[in-house]
Amino acid sequence: MQPAAADTGIVFVRTDVTGNPRIKATPHQVVDTQLATTIGDGEARIATIEHLMAALSSLGVDNVVVGVDAPELPIMDGSAAPFNYLIRAAGIKTLSAPRRYIRMLEPVTVREGDIEATLSPFEGFRVSYKLHYEHPVFEEHNRRLSVDVSAERFESDIGQARTFGFLAEIEMLQSMDLARGGSLENAVVVDDSRILNDEGLRVPDEFVKHKILDAIGDLYTLGHPIIGAFSGVKSGHSTNNRLVRELLARPHAYEMVTDWVHVEPPVEVRV
Ligand SMILES: [Zn+2]
């Protein structure tokens, strides 16, 4: 990750491809949402940007150039914690240009069957999520959670939540030569009745918290912090992307503001 000037946005560069194509993270550059959020421009693609995007969002990093020498970001431990730690360790510089926020004025909703995602007016940044799995493991855990997102809450809690998956799905993906690196090192894996990781869960309600982490990352493809509330029911990367595209298509639903004083300012860290 390289520092970047004001108004650069979050820009990814494929350093291993001739010409080093640059792909800016925006809702319309999202080209695939099957297993992760993938951005692309022509032939160049970069997959699994959402956990890094969530860390950048929580730390208030608006401008950065991210070089990637592969078609996918490293999965690390399946959470945003390693990215969050490394960005804090590198330090964050405050630029002189004013920060621009997207302030919600009207609700925007996308629905598909029983899947739903909404952005609505709220004086802060709140992310709520409701999980739905008819499965013994999920019965035992809180499946509904609402979080007022802050850098502190992200670092100690939400950002720690790992990706989760079902053993049968992982075996199927691996038989299709996908998720080859998927293991208990970088995901919480659940079989028909229990969690397979010896250490169990890292934070309480880790499943719903990871869905909140993913939503924070996907919303940040807008390139600006949101003053508003997100609410998701069974939604994933695909619905999240439809929602931010729908928002951009409805300019009456939001305004751009710079003088927002009620939210916590970006964290400034120096080394
Ligand atoms: Zn995720």
Short mmCIF file of C-alpha atoms and ligand atoms in Angstrom, two decimals:
data_model
loop_
_atom_site.label_atom_id
_atom_site.label_comp_id
_atom_site.label_asym_id
_atom_site.label_seq_id
_atom_site.Cartn_x
_atom_site.Cartn_y
_atom_site.Cartn_z
CA MET A 1 0.00 0.00 0.00
CA GLN A 2 1.37 3.38 -1.06
CA PRO A 3 0.25 6.81 0.17
CA ALA A 4 -1.80 8.75 -2.39
CA ALA A 5 -2.88 12.37 -2.90
CA ALA A 6 -6.36 13.68 -2.06
CA ASP A 7 -9.11 12.55 -4.48
CA THR A 8 -7.13 9.50 -5.62
CA GLY A 9 -9.59 7.15 -3.96
CA ILE A 10 -8.80 3.49 -3.34
CA VAL A 11 -6.88 2.34 -6.43
CA PHE A 12 -5.61 -1.18 -7.02
CA VAL A 13 -2.72 -1.90 -9.43
CA ARG A 14 -1.90 -5.29 -10.95
CA THR A 15 1.87 -5.12 -10.65
CA ASP A 16 2.34 -8.52 -12.34
CA VAL A 17 0.48 -7.62 -15.55
CA THR A 18 2.09 -5.77 -18.48
CA GLY A 19 1.26 -2.07 -18.33
CA ASN A 20 0.32 -2.33 -14.63
CA PRO A 21 -3.42 -1.77 -15.11
CA ARG A 22 -5.09 0.35 -12.41
CA ILE A 23 -8.57 -0.44 -11.15
CA LYS A 24 -10.31 2.05 -8.90
CA ALA A 25 -12.61 0.48 -6.33
CA THR A 26 -16.05 1.81 -7.29
CA PRO A 27 -19.48 0.15 -7.39
CA HIS A 28 -19.38 -0.08 -11.19
CA GLN A 29 -15.94 -1.70 -11.31
CA VAL A 30 -17.28 -4.67 -9.33
CA VAL A 31 -17.43 -7.43 -11.96
CA ASP A 32 -17.98 -10.58 -9.89
CA THR A 33 -19.54 -11.27 -6.49
CA GLN A 34 -19.66 -15.08 -6.51
CA LEU A 35 -17.28 -16.01 -3.69
CA ALA A 36 -15.90 -12.57 -2.91
CA THR A 37 -16.01 -9.01 -4.25
CA THR A 38 -13.94 -8.81 -7.45
CA ILE A 39 -13.15 -5.58 -9.29
CA GLY A 40 -12.03 -5.52 -12.88
CA ASP A 41 -11.28 -3.41 -15.90
CA GLY A 42 -11.00 -5.26 -19.21
CA GLU A 43 -8.82 -8.32 -18.67
CA ALA A 44 -7.40 -7.17 -15.34
CA ARG A 45 -9.14 -8.40 -12.22
CA ILE A 46 -8.51 -8.36 -8.51
CA ALA A 47 -10.61 -10.56 -6.23
CA THR A 48 -11.38 -10.53 -2.51
CA ILE A 49 -10.95 -6.81 -1.90
CA GLU A 50 -13.69 -6.62 0.77
CA HIS A 51 -11.71 -7.28 3.96
CA LEU A 52 -9.00 -4.75 3.08
CA MET A 53 -11.73 -2.28 2.05
CA ALA A 54 -13.39 -2.74 5.45
CA ALA A 55 -10.11 -1.99 7.26
CA LEU A 56 -9.53 1.13 5.12
CA SER A 57 -13.10 2.26 5.84
CA SER A 58 -12.80 1.82 9.58
CA LEU A 59 -9.48 3.67 9.75
CA GLY A 60 -10.74 6.53 7.57
CA VAL A 61 -8.27 5.98 4.72
CA ASP A 62 -9.77 7.66 1.62
CA ASN A 63 -6.73 7.62 -0.63
CA VAL A 64 -4.29 4.77 -1.19
CA VAL A 65 -2.70 2.81 -4.03
CA VAL A 66 -2.67 -0.94 -3.45
CA GLY A 67 -0.24 -2.99 -5.55
CA VAL A 68 -1.19 -6.64 -6.02
CA ASP A 69 0.99 -9.18 -7.90
CA ALA A 70 -1.78 -11.75 -8.30
CA PRO A 71 -5.44 -11.93 -9.35
CA GLU A 72 -6.50 -12.01 -5.70
CA LEU A 73 -5.62 -10.32 -2.42
CA PRO A 74 -4.08 -12.55 0.23
CA ILE A 75 -6.81 -14.00 2.44
CA MET A 76 -4.59 -13.68 5.55
CA ASP A 77 -6.51 -15.24 8.47
CA GLY A 78 -9.91 -14.71 6.84
CA SER A 79 -10.59 -11.50 8.77
CA ALA A 80 -9.64 -7.82 8.39
CA ALA A 81 -7.43 -7.81 11.50
CA PRO A 82 -4.03 -8.29 9.77
CA PHE A 83 -4.78 -5.44 7.31
CA ASN A 84 -6.03 -3.23 10.12
CA TYR A 85 -2.88 -3.91 12.17
CA LEU A 86 -0.50 -3.28 9.27
CA ILE A 87 -2.17 -0.02 8.22
CA ARG A 88 -2.04 1.25 11.81
CA ALA A 89 1.62 0.18 12.07
CA ALA A 90 2.52 2.00 8.84
CA GLY A 91 0.79 5.18 10.04
CA ILE A 92 -1.94 7.31 8.53
CA LYS A 93 -1.39 10.84 7.29
CA THR A 94 -4.14 13.45 7.39
CA LEU A 95 -4.37 15.44 4.14
CA SER A 96 -5.42 19.08 3.94
CA ALA A 97 -8.37 18.42 1.59
CA PRO A 98 -11.70 18.15 3.44
CA ARG A 99 -13.13 14.67 3.84
CA ARG A 100 -16.33 14.10 1.85
CA TYR A 101 -19.16 12.05 3.30
CA ILE A 102 -22.26 10.52 1.71
CA ARG A 103 -25.19 11.56 3.91
CA MET A 104 -28.38 9.59 3.39
CA LEU A 105 -31.55 11.66 2.85
CA GLU A 106 -34.02 8.91 1.85
CA PRO A 107 -34.04 5.12 2.27
CA VAL A 108 -32.82 3.00 -0.64
CA THR A 109 -33.65 -0.72 -0.66
CA VAL A 110 -32.88 -3.66 -2.91
CA ARG A 111 -34.74 -6.96 -2.58
CA GLU A 112 -34.52 -10.37 -4.16
CA GLY A 113 -36.88 -12.94 -2.71
CA ASP A 114 -36.31 -12.91 1.05
CA ILE A 115 -32.91 -11.19 0.68
CA GLU A 116 -32.91 -7.50 1.46
CA ALA A 117 -30.46 -4.63 1.94
CA THR A 118 -31.28 -1.02 2.86
CA LEU A 119 -29.41 2.23 3.37
CA SER A 120 -31.39 4.81 5.31
CA PRO A 121 -30.88 8.19 7.00
CA PHE A 122 -29.12 8.01 10.38
CA GLU A 123 -26.86 10.49 12.14
CA GLY A 124 -23.83 8.21 12.40
CA PHE A 125 -22.72 4.97 10.76
CA ARG A 126 -24.69 1.95 11.91
CA VAL A 127 -24.56 -1.50 10.34
CA SER A 128 -27.20 -4.10 11.17
CA TYR A 129 -27.42 -7.65 9.89
CA LYS A 130 -29.67 -10.65 10.24
CA LEU A 131 -28.33 -14.12 9.42
CA HIS A 132 -30.59 -16.97 8.35
CA TYR A 133 -29.29 -20.52 8.42
CA GLU A 134 -31.35 -23.53 9.38
CA HIS A 135 -28.40 -25.19 11.03
CA PRO A 136 -27.66 -26.37 14.60
CA VAL A 137 -24.48 -24.26 14.96
CA PHE A 138 -26.26 -21.06 14.01
CA GLU A 139 -29.15 -21.79 16.34
CA GLU A 140 -26.73 -21.40 19.26
CA HIS A 141 -25.49 -17.97 18.26
CA ASN A 142 -26.91 -14.52 18.03
CA ARG A 143 -28.00 -14.12 14.44
CA ARG A 144 -29.02 -10.49 14.56
CA LEU A 145 -26.69 -7.64 15.45
CA SER A 146 -26.57 -3.87 15.10
CA VAL A 147 -23.26 -2.03 15.47
CA ASP A 148 -22.32 1.64 15.62
CA VAL A 149 -19.08 1.34 13.68
CA SER A 150 -15.97 3.00 15.09
CA ALA A 151 -12.25 2.38 14.56
CA GLU A 152 -12.02 0.98 18.10
CA ARG A 153 -14.99 -1.36 17.74
CA PHE A 154 -13.62 -2.53 14.40
CA GLU A 155 -10.14 -3.23 15.74
CA SER A 156 -11.22 -5.09 18.87
CA ASP A 157 -14.29 -6.88 17.57
CA ILE A 158 -15.86 -6.64 14.10
CA GLY A 159 -12.57 -6.64 12.16
CA GLN A 160 -11.49 -9.81 13.99
CA ALA A 161 -14.42 -11.87 12.69
CA ARG A 162 -13.31 -14.52 10.20
CA THR A 163 -14.93 -15.79 7.04
CA PHE A 164 -17.03 -18.89 7.65
CA GLY A 165 -17.99 -21.77 5.44
CA PHE A 166 -19.59 -25.18 5.42
CA LEU A 167 -17.35 -28.23 5.06
CA ALA A 168 -19.48 -29.71 2.27
CA GLU A 169 -19.31 -26.44 0.27
CA ILE A 170 -15.55 -26.14 0.73
CA GLU A 171 -15.04 -29.73 -0.47
CA MET A 172 -17.22 -29.01 -3.49
CA LEU A 173 -15.34 -25.79 -4.30
CA GLN A 174 -12.00 -27.55 -3.97
CA SER A 175 -13.18 -30.30 -6.31
CA MET A 176 -13.80 -27.44 -8.82
CA ASP A 177 -10.25 -26.15 -8.15
CA LEU A 178 -11.57 -23.14 -6.21
CA ALA A 179 -10.83 -22.04 -2.63
CA ARG A 180 -7.65 -24.11 -2.84
CA GLY A 181 -6.12 -22.19 0.05
CA GLY A 182 -9.26 -22.58 2.17
CA SER A 183 -8.46 -24.18 5.51
CA LEU A 184 -9.01 -23.91 9.25
CA GLU A 185 -6.17 -21.33 9.18
CA ASN A 186 -8.29 -18.77 7.37
CA ALA A 187 -11.93 -19.61 7.99
CA VAL A 188 -14.34 -20.87 10.58
CA VAL A 189 -15.50 -24.19 9.15
CA VAL A 190 -18.79 -25.76 10.15
CA ASP A 191 -19.93 -29.32 9.41
CA ASP A 192 -23.42 -30.71 9.88
CA SER A 193 -23.44 -30.20 13.62
CA ARG A 194 -20.43 -28.31 14.94
CA ILE A 195 -17.54 -25.87 14.48
CA LEU A 196 -14.43 -27.80 13.35
CA ASN A 197 -11.80 -25.25 14.45
CA ASP A 198 -10.15 -26.37 17.69
CA GLU A 199 -10.03 -22.82 19.00
CA GLY A 200 -13.75 -22.30 18.43
CA LEU A 201 -14.88 -18.75 17.77
CA ARG A 202 -12.51 -15.80 18.16
CA VAL A 203 -15.17 -13.26 19.12
CA PRO A 204 -18.74 -13.86 20.30
CA ASP A 205 -21.23 -14.01 17.44
CA GLU A 206 -18.37 -14.20 14.93
CA PHE A 207 -20.67 -15.30 12.08
CA VAL A 208 -22.96 -12.27 12.04
CA LYS A 209 -19.99 -9.99 12.75
CA HIS A 210 -18.22 -11.24 9.63
CA LYS A 211 -21.29 -10.40 7.55
CA ILE A 212 -21.15 -6.90 9.04
CA LEU A 213 -17.42 -6.69 8.18
CA ASP A 214 -18.19 -7.71 4.57
CA ALA A 215 -20.96 -5.09 4.32
CA ILE A 216 -18.62 -2.35 5.62
CA GLY A 217 -16.05 -3.32 2.94
CA ASP A 218 -18.59 -3.53 0.12
CA LEU A 219 -20.19 -0.18 1.05
CA TYR A 220 -16.76 1.44 0.94
CA THR A 221 -16.57 0.90 -2.83
CA LEU A 222 -18.57 4.16 -2.79
CA GLY A 223 -15.22 5.77 -1.92
CA HIS A 224 -16.64 7.89 0.91
CA PRO A 225 -17.81 7.23 4.44
CA ILE A 226 -21.57 6.96 4.81
CA ILE A 227 -23.63 8.95 7.26
CA GLY A 228 -26.52 6.56 7.48
CA ALA A 229 -27.61 3.09 8.50
CA PHE A 230 -27.17 -0.15 6.58
CA SER A 231 -29.46 -3.05 7.26
CA GLY A 232 -29.03 -6.46 5.62
CA VAL A 233 -31.15 -9.60 5.78
CA LYS A 234 -29.36 -12.63 4.25
CA SER A 235 -27.55 -10.21 1.93
CA GLY A 236 -24.08 -10.85 0.58
CA HIS A 237 -21.60 -9.28 -1.84
CA SER A 238 -24.03 -9.37 -4.76
CA THR A 239 -26.87 -7.60 -2.93
CA ASN A 240 -24.44 -5.15 -1.32
CA ASN A 241 -23.16 -4.20 -4.77
CA ARG A 242 -26.68 -3.82 -6.16
CA LEU A 243 -27.48 -1.53 -3.23
CA VAL A 244 -24.56 0.87 -3.79
CA ARG A 245 -25.32 0.98 -7.52
CA GLU A 246 -28.96 1.73 -6.74
CA LEU A 247 -27.86 4.53 -4.40
CA LEU A 248 -25.72 6.15 -7.11
CA ALA A 249 -28.69 5.92 -9.50
CA ARG A 250 -30.82 7.93 -7.06
CA PRO A 251 -29.08 11.28 -6.48
CA HIS A 252 -32.06 12.57 -4.46
CA ALA A 253 -31.45 9.88 -1.86
CA TYR A 254 -28.20 11.38 -0.60
CA GLU A 255 -26.02 14.48 -0.47
CA MET A 256 -22.27 14.97 -0.31
CA VAL A 257 -21.18 16.89 2.81
CA THR A 258 -17.80 17.91 4.20
CA ASP A 259 -18.76 19.52 7.48
CA TRP A 260 -19.74 16.41 9.39
CA VAL A 261 -18.70 16.78 13.02
CA HIS A 262 -20.73 14.13 14.84
CA VAL A 263 -18.80 11.10 13.71
CA GLU A 264 -15.48 10.11 15.14
CA PRO A 265 -12.65 11.64 13.11
CA PRO A 266 -10.29 9.35 11.22
CA VAL A 267 -7.63 7.84 13.46
CA GLU A 268 -4.24 9.45 13.04
CA VAL A 269 -1.45 7.05 13.82
CA ARG A 270 2.24 7.86 13.67
CA VAL A 271 5.20 5.57 14.07
ZN ZN B 1 -15.73 -11.84 4.04
#
